[in-house]
């Protein structure tokens, strides 16, 4: 394993390169888009002032600030991939693509420009997808990705999932279903931001910042049966599901104001936009902490110490985006 550079941290060798060429539409998450009428009457749970799925098992909000965060995060991932939409090298004639937890739908829309011959389907539990400017080869469906999918086995050339942690309880089952729905030789990619805040100047991968807050977060995650940081376990789950050619790569996402080169500064700016107190302390934590008996007042009292540590002048904090790719064998295992 190599130490990080301005280009990120290598976790395994032979990292595939992503495909370039699609335009970035994330700036144009249209304010003119009218909300889907289904949202108006959609039942919900409220936690810390934000709306969550009525089932109480999905810890990702679906209000307007969350939609904006999804769009910024899309740009962050593209910056991490040097403008690419995938870490996977896809054939130009890819025909069927499935996007799990599609959110606002920005990724399928931009993929449609890169692969106009492909049929791209995005699935999400919330009807929050863009309603304007959707290409004819993109369609959106509402559904829980943990439920059985309606598609026949061996349907897709490529299945893509990113930032769905907080909405998945049984990762091995999801990966087994992904395997079944891929065609022989089909490709899979999954991206998550690891729930670790590290110091670039510390003992690498050991000097975790905000340990008290993060330990509390992990204890609560375990209590509600939700793994918010699955990436370390994903390679083993993929092997168990019979995938091959499994590769992980990590990219550094600086936080604060310490990045030097332009590439890392761009990532830092986007990461700071995401890692603001409204998102971290309300959107991502609201339902989790409320489910564990915390009030917002108690939570707010803990916030200052978290930010003091993150903003200290003697550290260079960062998190990592983890890209995992794999392939279904061209011939089924006997």
PDB file of C-alpha atoms in Angstrom, residues 44-308:
ATOM      1  CA  UNK A  44     -42.581  10.919   6.491  1.00  0.00           C
ATOM      2  CA  UNK A  45     -40.810  10.891   9.824  1.00  0.00           C
ATOM      3  CA  UNK A  46     -39.401  14.202  11.019  1.00  0.00           C
ATOM      4  CA  UNK A  47     -36.112  14.316  12.897  1.00  0.00           C
ATOM      5  CA  UNK A  48     -34.164  17.448  13.826  1.00  0.00           C
ATOM      6  CA  UNK A  49     -36.384  19.399  11.420  1.00  0.00           C
ATOM      7  CA  UNK A  50     -35.776  17.165   8.365  1.00  0.00           C
ATOM      8  CA  UNK A  51     -37.926  14.605   6.584  1.00  0.00           C
ATOM      9  CA  UNK A  52     -37.074  10.907   6.373  1.00  0.00           C
ATOM     10  CA  UNK A  53     -38.756   7.839   4.936  1.00  0.00           C
ATOM     11  CA  UNK A  54     -41.819   6.791   6.912  1.00  0.00           C
ATOM     12  CA  UNK A  55     -40.418   3.286   7.408  1.00  0.00           C
ATOM     13  CA  UNK A  56     -37.798   4.700   9.779  1.00  0.00           C
ATOM     14  CA  UNK A  57     -35.170   2.399   8.271  1.00  0.00           C
ATOM     15  CA  UNK A  58     -33.632   4.866   5.799  1.00  0.00           C
ATOM     16  CA  UNK A  59     -31.358   7.410   7.459  1.00  0.00           C
ATOM     17  CA  UNK A  60     -31.040   9.739   4.458  1.00  0.00           C
ATOM     18  CA  UNK A  61     -33.339  12.754   4.294  1.00  0.00           C
ATOM     19  CA  UNK A  62     -35.270  13.833   1.210  1.00  0.00           C
ATOM     20  CA  UNK A  63     -35.792  17.571   1.643  1.00  0.00           C
ATOM     21  CA  UNK A  64     -34.378  20.397  -0.491  1.00  0.00           C
ATOM     22  CA  UNK A  65     -31.022  20.765   1.314  1.00  0.00           C
ATOM     23  CA  UNK A  66     -30.410  17.054   0.750  1.00  0.00           C
ATOM     24  CA  UNK A  67     -31.114  17.429  -2.975  1.00  0.00           C
ATOM     25  CA  UNK A  68     -28.549  20.224  -3.171  1.00  0.00           C
ATOM     26  CA  UNK A  69     -26.043  18.058  -1.314  1.00  0.00           C
ATOM     27  CA  UNK A  70     -26.568  15.221  -3.808  1.00  0.00           C
ATOM     28  CA  UNK A  71     -25.719  17.547  -6.678  1.00  0.00           C
ATOM     29  CA  UNK A  72     -22.570  18.875  -4.977  1.00  0.00           C
ATOM     30  CA  UNK A  73     -21.495  15.354  -4.099  1.00  0.00           C
ATOM     31  CA  UNK A  74     -21.867  14.337  -7.756  1.00  0.00           C
ATOM     32  CA  UNK A  75     -19.410  17.072  -8.717  1.00  0.00           C
ATOM     33  CA  UNK A  76     -17.077  15.947  -5.943  1.00  0.00           C
ATOM     34  CA  UNK A  77     -17.010  12.384  -7.249  1.00  0.00           C
ATOM     35  CA  UNK A  78     -16.332  13.610 -10.773  1.00  0.00           C
ATOM     36  CA  UNK A  79     -13.436  15.720  -9.529  1.00  0.00           C
ATOM     37  CA  UNK A  80     -12.116  12.651  -7.723  1.00  0.00           C
ATOM     38  CA  UNK A  81     -12.205  10.745 -11.019  1.00  0.00           C
ATOM     39  CA  UNK A  82     -10.567  13.545 -13.031  1.00  0.00           C
ATOM     40  CA  UNK A  83     -13.873  14.366 -14.699  1.00  0.00           C
ATOM     41  CA  UNK A  84     -14.960  10.779 -15.336  1.00  0.00           C
ATOM     42  CA  UNK A  85     -18.360   9.399 -14.445  1.00  0.00           C
ATOM     43  CA  UNK A  86     -17.050   5.967 -13.466  1.00  0.00           C
ATOM     44  CA  UNK A  87     -13.918   4.369 -12.156  1.00  0.00           C
ATOM     45  CA  UNK A  88     -14.837   1.353 -14.291  1.00  0.00           C
ATOM     46  CA  UNK A  89     -13.645   1.223 -17.893  1.00  0.00           C
ATOM     47  CA  UNK A  90     -16.861   0.554 -19.802  1.00  0.00           C
ATOM     48  CA  UNK A  91     -17.151  -0.645 -23.402  1.00  0.00           C
ATOM     49  CA  UNK A  92     -18.613   2.011 -25.690  1.00  0.00           C
ATOM     50  CA  UNK A  93     -21.375  -0.368 -26.745  1.00  0.00           C
ATOM     51  CA  UNK A  94     -22.682  -0.939 -23.201  1.00  0.00           C
ATOM     52  CA  UNK A  95     -26.428  -1.457 -23.565  1.00  0.00           C
ATOM     53  CA  UNK A  96     -28.164  -1.778 -20.180  1.00  0.00           C
ATOM     54  CA  UNK A  97     -27.167   0.227 -17.093  1.00  0.00           C
ATOM     55  CA  UNK A  98     -28.803   0.283 -13.650  1.00  0.00           C
ATOM     56  CA  UNK A  99     -28.178   3.020 -11.060  1.00  0.00           C
ATOM     57  CA  UNK A 100     -29.054   2.081  -7.474  1.00  0.00           C
ATOM     58  CA  UNK A 101     -30.081   4.942  -5.183  1.00  0.00           C
ATOM     59  CA  UNK A 102     -30.127   7.380  -8.087  1.00  0.00           C
ATOM     60  CA  UNK A 103     -31.112  10.419  -5.996  1.00  0.00           C
ATOM     61  CA  UNK A 104     -31.707  13.444  -8.200  1.00  0.00           C
ATOM     62  CA  UNK A 105     -30.786  11.402 -11.280  1.00  0.00           C
ATOM     63  CA  UNK A 106     -27.838  13.562 -12.306  1.00  0.00           C
ATOM     64  CA  UNK A 107     -25.542  10.561 -12.837  1.00  0.00           C
ATOM     65  CA  UNK A 108     -27.858   8.713 -15.292  1.00  0.00           C
ATOM     66  CA  UNK A 109     -28.541  11.945 -17.162  1.00  0.00           C
ATOM     67  CA  UNK A 110     -24.853  12.615 -17.714  1.00  0.00           C
ATOM     68  CA  UNK A 111     -24.160   8.957 -18.513  1.00  0.00           C
ATOM     69  CA  UNK A 112     -26.843   9.155 -21.198  1.00  0.00           C
ATOM     70  CA  UNK A 113     -24.814  11.790 -23.032  1.00  0.00           C
ATOM     71  CA  UNK A 114     -21.708   9.601 -22.861  1.00  0.00           C
ATOM     72  CA  UNK A 115     -23.539   6.411 -23.882  1.00  0.00           C
ATOM     73  CA  UNK A 116     -26.499   7.462 -26.044  1.00  0.00           C
ATOM     74  CA  UNK A 117     -27.080   3.872 -27.184  1.00  0.00           C
ATOM     75  CA  UNK A 118     -27.542   2.609 -23.595  1.00  0.00           C
ATOM     76  CA  UNK A 119     -30.814   2.303 -21.714  1.00  0.00           C
ATOM     77  CA  UNK A 120     -30.183   3.665 -18.221  1.00  0.00           C
ATOM     78  CA  UNK A 121     -32.556   3.000 -15.326  1.00  0.00           C
ATOM     79  CA  UNK A 122     -32.311   4.782 -11.997  1.00  0.00           C
ATOM     80  CA  UNK A 123     -34.012   3.459  -8.862  1.00  0.00           C
ATOM     81  CA  UNK A 124     -34.612   5.368  -5.642  1.00  0.00           C
ATOM     82  CA  UNK A 125     -36.996   5.114  -2.738  1.00  0.00           C
ATOM     83  CA  UNK A 126     -37.818   8.831  -3.080  1.00  0.00           C
ATOM     84  CA  UNK A 127     -39.394  10.557  -6.130  1.00  0.00           C
ATOM     85  CA  UNK A 128     -36.781  13.352  -6.098  1.00  0.00           C
ATOM     86  CA  UNK A 129     -35.368  12.941  -9.602  1.00  0.00           C
ATOM     87  CA  UNK A 130     -35.068  15.782 -12.076  1.00  0.00           C
ATOM     88  CA  UNK A 131     -38.158  16.169 -14.200  1.00  0.00           C
ATOM     89  CA  UNK A 132     -36.717  18.410 -16.904  1.00  0.00           C
ATOM     90  CA  UNK A 133     -33.982  17.653 -19.384  1.00  0.00           C
ATOM     91  CA  UNK A 134     -34.213  13.881 -18.942  1.00  0.00           C
ATOM     92  CA  UNK A 135     -32.919  12.140 -22.099  1.00  0.00           C
ATOM     93  CA  UNK A 136     -35.125   9.547 -23.806  1.00  0.00           C
ATOM     94  CA  UNK A 137     -32.729   6.742 -22.863  1.00  0.00           C
ATOM     95  CA  UNK A 138     -33.105   7.436 -19.122  1.00  0.00           C
ATOM     96  CA  UNK A 139     -36.000   6.332 -16.965  1.00  0.00           C
ATOM     97  CA  UNK A 140     -36.556   6.501 -13.230  1.00  0.00           C
ATOM     98  CA  UNK A 141     -38.399   4.068 -10.997  1.00  0.00           C
ATOM     99  CA  UNK A 142     -39.410   4.346  -7.354  1.00  0.00           C
ATOM    100  CA  UNK A 143     -38.471   1.405  -5.186  1.00  0.00           C
ATOM    101  CA  UNK A 144     -36.350   0.171  -2.304  1.00  0.00           C
ATOM    102  CA  UNK A 145     -33.147  -1.384  -3.654  1.00  0.00           C
ATOM    103  CA  UNK A 146     -33.228  -3.930  -0.821  1.00  0.00           C
ATOM    104  CA  UNK A 147     -36.492  -5.378  -2.120  1.00  0.00           C
ATOM    105  CA  UNK A 148     -36.474  -7.907  -4.996  1.00  0.00           C
ATOM    106  CA  UNK A 149     -35.955  -6.086  -8.296  1.00  0.00           C
ATOM    107  CA  UNK A 150     -38.458  -6.604 -11.087  1.00  0.00           C
ATOM    108  CA  UNK A 151     -35.755  -7.209 -13.696  1.00  0.00           C
ATOM    109  CA  UNK A 152     -34.932 -10.715 -14.908  1.00  0.00           C
ATOM    110  CA  UNK A 153     -31.597 -12.239 -14.018  1.00  0.00           C
ATOM    111  CA  UNK A 154     -28.720 -11.543 -16.443  1.00  0.00           C
ATOM    112  CA  UNK A 155     -30.243  -8.197 -17.531  1.00  0.00           C
ATOM    113  CA  UNK A 156     -27.538  -5.556 -17.079  1.00  0.00           C
ATOM    114  CA  UNK A 157     -24.096  -4.821 -18.470  1.00  0.00           C
ATOM    115  CA  UNK A 158     -23.269  -2.400 -15.655  1.00  0.00           C
ATOM    116  CA  UNK A 159     -24.755  -1.763 -12.207  1.00  0.00           C
ATOM    117  CA  UNK A 160     -23.710   1.383 -10.358  1.00  0.00           C
ATOM    118  CA  UNK A 161     -24.299   2.399  -6.739  1.00  0.00           C
ATOM    119  CA  UNK A 162     -22.942   5.301  -4.735  1.00  0.00           C
ATOM    120  CA  UNK A 163     -23.653   6.936  -1.394  1.00  0.00           C
ATOM    121  CA  UNK A 164     -26.426   4.523  -0.478  1.00  0.00           C
ATOM    122  CA  UNK A 165     -24.997   3.811   2.980  1.00  0.00           C
ATOM    123  CA  UNK A 166     -27.710   4.805   5.432  1.00  0.00           C
ATOM    124  CA  UNK A 167     -30.326   3.100   3.279  1.00  0.00           C
ATOM    125  CA  UNK A 168     -28.996  -0.469   3.192  1.00  0.00           C
ATOM    126  CA  UNK A 169     -29.116  -2.918   6.083  1.00  0.00           C
ATOM    127  CA  UNK A 170     -28.159  -6.170   4.355  1.00  0.00           C
ATOM    128  CA  UNK A 171     -25.185  -5.427   2.109  1.00  0.00           C
ATOM    129  CA  UNK A 172     -24.363  -9.083   1.279  1.00  0.00           C
ATOM    130  CA  UNK A 173     -27.946  -9.639   0.086  1.00  0.00           C
ATOM    131  CA  UNK A 174     -27.802  -6.503  -2.063  1.00  0.00           C
ATOM    132  CA  UNK A 175     -24.548  -7.639  -3.662  1.00  0.00           C
ATOM    133  CA  UNK A 176     -25.935 -11.124  -4.320  1.00  0.00           C
ATOM    134  CA  UNK A 177     -28.927  -9.615  -6.074  1.00  0.00           C
ATOM    135  CA  UNK A 178     -26.579  -7.361  -8.045  1.00  0.00           C
ATOM    136  CA  UNK A 179     -24.639 -10.429  -9.151  1.00  0.00           C
ATOM    137  CA  UNK A 180     -27.828 -12.192 -10.272  1.00  0.00           C
ATOM    138  CA  UNK A 181     -29.053  -9.234 -12.334  1.00  0.00           C
ATOM    139  CA  UNK A 182     -25.737  -8.703 -14.144  1.00  0.00           C
ATOM    140  CA  UNK A 183     -25.113 -10.446 -17.433  1.00  0.00           C
ATOM    141  CA  UNK A 184     -22.139 -12.824 -17.495  1.00  0.00           C
ATOM    142  CA  UNK A 185     -19.112 -10.540 -17.722  1.00  0.00           C
ATOM    143  CA  UNK A 186     -21.177  -7.628 -16.390  1.00  0.00           C
ATOM    144  CA  UNK A 187     -19.512  -4.907 -14.324  1.00  0.00           C
ATOM    145  CA  UNK A 188     -20.321  -3.438 -10.918  1.00  0.00           C
ATOM    146  CA  UNK A 189     -19.140  -0.232  -9.240  1.00  0.00           C
ATOM    147  CA  UNK A 190     -19.863   1.074  -5.764  1.00  0.00           C
ATOM    148  CA  UNK A 191     -18.713   4.341  -4.187  1.00  0.00           C
ATOM    149  CA  UNK A 192     -18.941   5.482  -0.576  1.00  0.00           C
ATOM    150  CA  UNK A 193     -17.292   8.140   1.556  1.00  0.00           C
ATOM    151  CA  UNK A 194     -15.661   6.451   4.532  1.00  0.00           C
ATOM    152  CA  UNK A 195     -16.846   7.573   7.963  1.00  0.00           C
ATOM    153  CA  UNK A 196     -13.359   8.414   9.191  1.00  0.00           C
ATOM    154  CA  UNK A 197     -11.806  11.850   9.637  1.00  0.00           C
ATOM    155  CA  UNK A 198      -8.026  11.530   9.452  1.00  0.00           C
ATOM    156  CA  UNK A 199      -5.066  13.876   9.855  1.00  0.00           C
ATOM    157  CA  UNK A 200      -2.812  14.015   6.803  1.00  0.00           C
ATOM    158  CA  UNK A 201       0.148  14.757   9.084  1.00  0.00           C
ATOM    159  CA  UNK A 202      -0.620  12.014  11.584  1.00  0.00           C
ATOM    160  CA  UNK A 203       0.250   8.346  11.576  1.00  0.00           C
ATOM    161  CA  UNK A 204      -1.380   7.465   8.331  1.00  0.00           C
ATOM    162  CA  UNK A 205      -4.753   5.741   8.591  1.00  0.00           C
ATOM    163  CA  UNK A 206      -4.386   5.667  12.381  1.00  0.00           C
ATOM    164  CA  UNK A 207      -4.657   9.268  13.555  1.00  0.00           C
ATOM    165  CA  UNK A 208      -8.437   9.574  13.551  1.00  0.00           C
ATOM    166  CA  UNK A 209      -9.841  12.956  14.446  1.00  0.00           C
ATOM    167  CA  UNK A 210     -13.021  13.494  16.469  1.00  0.00           C
ATOM    168  CA  UNK A 211     -12.791   9.984  17.979  1.00  0.00           C
ATOM    169  CA  UNK A 212     -15.450  10.554  20.631  1.00  0.00           C
ATOM    170  CA  UNK A 213     -18.052  11.739  18.128  1.00  0.00           C
ATOM    171  CA  UNK A 214     -17.221   9.034  15.587  1.00  0.00           C
ATOM    172  CA  UNK A 215     -17.244   6.285  18.220  1.00  0.00           C
ATOM    173  CA  UNK A 216     -20.656   7.467  19.387  1.00  0.00           C
ATOM    174  CA  UNK A 217     -21.843   7.495  15.772  1.00  0.00           C
ATOM    175  CA  UNK A 218     -20.617   3.930  15.259  1.00  0.00           C
ATOM    176  CA  UNK A 219     -22.212   2.688  18.464  1.00  0.00           C
ATOM    177  CA  UNK A 220     -25.536   4.168  17.416  1.00  0.00           C
ATOM    178  CA  UNK A 221     -25.168   2.742  13.912  1.00  0.00           C
ATOM    179  CA  UNK A 222     -24.668  -0.717  15.405  1.00  0.00           C
ATOM    180  CA  UNK A 223     -27.643  -0.219  17.684  1.00  0.00           C
ATOM    181  CA  UNK A 224     -29.996   0.476  14.753  1.00  0.00           C
ATOM    182  CA  UNK A 225     -28.390  -2.193  12.539  1.00  0.00           C
ATOM    183  CA  UNK A 226     -26.994   0.160   9.926  1.00  0.00           C
ATOM    184  CA  UNK A 227     -23.467   0.079   8.496  1.00  0.00           C
ATOM    185  CA  UNK A 228     -22.685   3.593   7.298  1.00  0.00           C
ATOM    186  CA  UNK A 229     -19.135   2.712   6.256  1.00  0.00           C
ATOM    187  CA  UNK A 230     -19.294  -0.635   4.435  1.00  0.00           C
ATOM    188  CA  UNK A 231     -16.288  -0.234   2.129  1.00  0.00           C
ATOM    189  CA  UNK A 232     -13.760  -2.214   4.233  1.00  0.00           C
ATOM    190  CA  UNK A 233     -16.057  -5.252   4.120  1.00  0.00           C
ATOM    191  CA  UNK A 234     -17.214  -4.977   0.508  1.00  0.00           C
ATOM    192  CA  UNK A 235     -14.357  -6.994  -1.100  1.00  0.00           C
ATOM    193  CA  UNK A 236     -15.130  -9.996   1.112  1.00  0.00           C
ATOM    194  CA  UNK A 237     -18.858  -9.728   0.395  1.00  0.00           C
ATOM    195  CA  UNK A 238     -18.142  -9.534  -3.315  1.00  0.00           C
ATOM    196  CA  UNK A 239     -15.994 -12.678  -3.156  1.00  0.00           C
ATOM    197  CA  UNK A 240     -18.783 -14.454  -1.269  1.00  0.00           C
ATOM    198  CA  UNK A 241     -21.202 -13.411  -4.044  1.00  0.00           C
ATOM    199  CA  UNK A 242     -18.810 -14.968  -6.658  1.00  0.00           C
ATOM    200  CA  UNK A 243     -17.566 -11.693  -8.181  1.00  0.00           C
ATOM    201  CA  UNK A 244     -14.059 -11.516  -9.628  1.00  0.00           C
ATOM    202  CA  UNK A 245     -11.583  -8.775 -10.616  1.00  0.00           C
ATOM    203  CA  UNK A 246     -12.312  -6.904  -7.387  1.00  0.00           C
ATOM    204  CA  UNK A 247     -10.433  -3.622  -7.022  1.00  0.00           C
ATOM    205  CA  UNK A 248     -10.650  -0.789  -4.507  1.00  0.00           C
ATOM    206  CA  UNK A 249      -9.132   2.661  -4.834  1.00  0.00           C
ATOM    207  CA  UNK A 250      -9.373   5.603  -2.468  1.00  0.00           C
ATOM    208  CA  UNK A 251      -9.174   9.318  -3.174  1.00  0.00           C
ATOM    209  CA  UNK A 252      -8.361  11.948  -0.590  1.00  0.00           C
ATOM    210  CA  UNK A 253     -11.026  14.594   0.065  1.00  0.00           C
ATOM    211  CA  UNK A 254      -9.463  17.468   2.036  1.00  0.00           C
ATOM    212  CA  UNK A 255     -11.501  19.293   4.649  1.00  0.00           C
ATOM    213  CA  UNK A 256     -10.751  22.797   5.884  1.00  0.00           C
ATOM    214  CA  UNK A 257      -8.234  25.091   4.212  1.00  0.00           C
ATOM    215  CA  UNK A 258      -4.950  23.263   3.782  1.00  0.00           C
ATOM    216  CA  UNK A 259      -4.919  21.900   0.200  1.00  0.00           C
ATOM    217  CA  UNK A 260      -2.162  23.320  -2.009  1.00  0.00           C
ATOM    218  CA  UNK A 261      -2.597  22.256  -5.648  1.00  0.00           C
ATOM    219  CA  UNK A 262      -5.613  23.237  -7.723  1.00  0.00           C
ATOM    220  CA  UNK A 263      -7.023  19.724  -8.023  1.00  0.00           C
ATOM    221  CA  UNK A 264      -7.097  19.204  -4.272  1.00  0.00           C
ATOM    222  CA  UNK A 265      -8.387  22.726  -3.679  1.00  0.00           C
ATOM    223  CA  UNK A 266     -11.359  21.959  -5.936  1.00  0.00           C
ATOM    224  CA  UNK A 267     -12.112  18.809  -3.978  1.00  0.00           C
ATOM    225  CA  UNK A 268     -11.683  20.684  -0.713  1.00  0.00           C
ATOM    226  CA  UNK A 269     -14.137  23.401  -1.722  1.00  0.00           C
ATOM    227  CA  UNK A 270     -16.783  20.833  -2.645  1.00  0.00           C
ATOM    228  CA  UNK A 271     -16.131  18.752   0.457  1.00  0.00           C
ATOM    229  CA  UNK A 272     -16.462  21.812   2.674  1.00  0.00           C
ATOM    230  CA  UNK A 273     -19.815  22.515   1.025  1.00  0.00           C
ATOM    231  CA  UNK A 274     -20.978  19.023   1.932  1.00  0.00           C
ATOM    232  CA  UNK A 275     -19.368  18.825   5.355  1.00  0.00           C
ATOM    233  CA  UNK A 276     -21.221  21.784   6.768  1.00  0.00           C
ATOM    234  CA  UNK A 277     -23.020  21.584  10.051  1.00  0.00           C
ATOM    235  CA  UNK A 278     -26.500  21.408   8.525  1.00  0.00           C
ATOM    236  CA  UNK A 279     -25.646  18.238   6.633  1.00  0.00           C
ATOM    237  CA  UNK A 280     -23.372  16.408   9.040  1.00  0.00           C
ATOM    238  CA  UNK A 281     -25.179  17.356  12.204  1.00  0.00           C
ATOM    239  CA  UNK A 282     -28.760  17.228  11.022  1.00  0.00           C
ATOM    240  CA  UNK A 283     -29.285  15.417   7.725  1.00  0.00           C
ATOM    241  CA  UNK A 284     -26.934  12.502   8.257  1.00  0.00           C
ATOM    242  CA  UNK A 285     -27.324  12.292  12.014  1.00  0.00           C
ATOM    243  CA  UNK A 286     -30.854  13.518  12.709  1.00  0.00           C
ATOM    244  CA  UNK A 287     -32.869  10.315  12.463  1.00  0.00           C
ATOM    245  CA  UNK A 288     -30.016   8.189  13.800  1.00  0.00           C
ATOM    246  CA  UNK A 289     -29.564  10.197  16.993  1.00  0.00           C
ATOM    247  CA  UNK A 290     -33.297  10.698  17.467  1.00  0.00           C
ATOM    248  CA  UNK A 291     -33.838   6.936  17.096  1.00  0.00           C
ATOM    249  CA  UNK A 292     -31.313   6.439  19.886  1.00  0.00           C
ATOM    250  CA  UNK A 293     -33.157   8.771  22.262  1.00  0.00           C
ATOM    251  CA  UNK A 294     -31.244  12.006  21.743  1.00  0.00           C
ATOM    252  CA  UNK A 295     -32.923  15.394  21.578  1.00  0.00           C
ATOM    253  CA  UNK A 296     -31.699  18.058  19.196  1.00  0.00           C
ATOM    254  CA  UNK A 297     -30.772  20.238  22.192  1.00  0.00           C
ATOM    255  CA  UNK A 298     -28.517  17.507  23.576  1.00  0.00           C
ATOM    256  CA  UNK A 299     -27.017  16.960  20.160  1.00  0.00           C
ATOM    257  CA  UNK A 300     -26.404  20.665  19.596  1.00  0.00           C
ATOM    258  CA  UNK A 301     -24.537  20.865  22.898  1.00  0.00           C
ATOM    259  CA  UNK A 302     -22.019  18.338  21.571  1.00  0.00           C
ATOM    260  CA  UNK A 303     -21.448  20.116  18.266  1.00  0.00           C
ATOM    261  CA  UNK A 304     -18.876  22.794  19.232  1.00  0.00           C
ATOM    262  CA  UNK A 305     -16.202  20.292  20.293  1.00  0.00           C
ATOM    263  CA  UNK A 306     -16.529  18.463  16.969  1.00  0.00           C
ATOM    264  CA  UNK A 307     -16.013  21.625  14.950  1.00  0.00           C
ATOM    265  CA  UNK A 308     -13.210  22.901  17.158  1.00  0.00           C
TER     266      UNK A 308
END
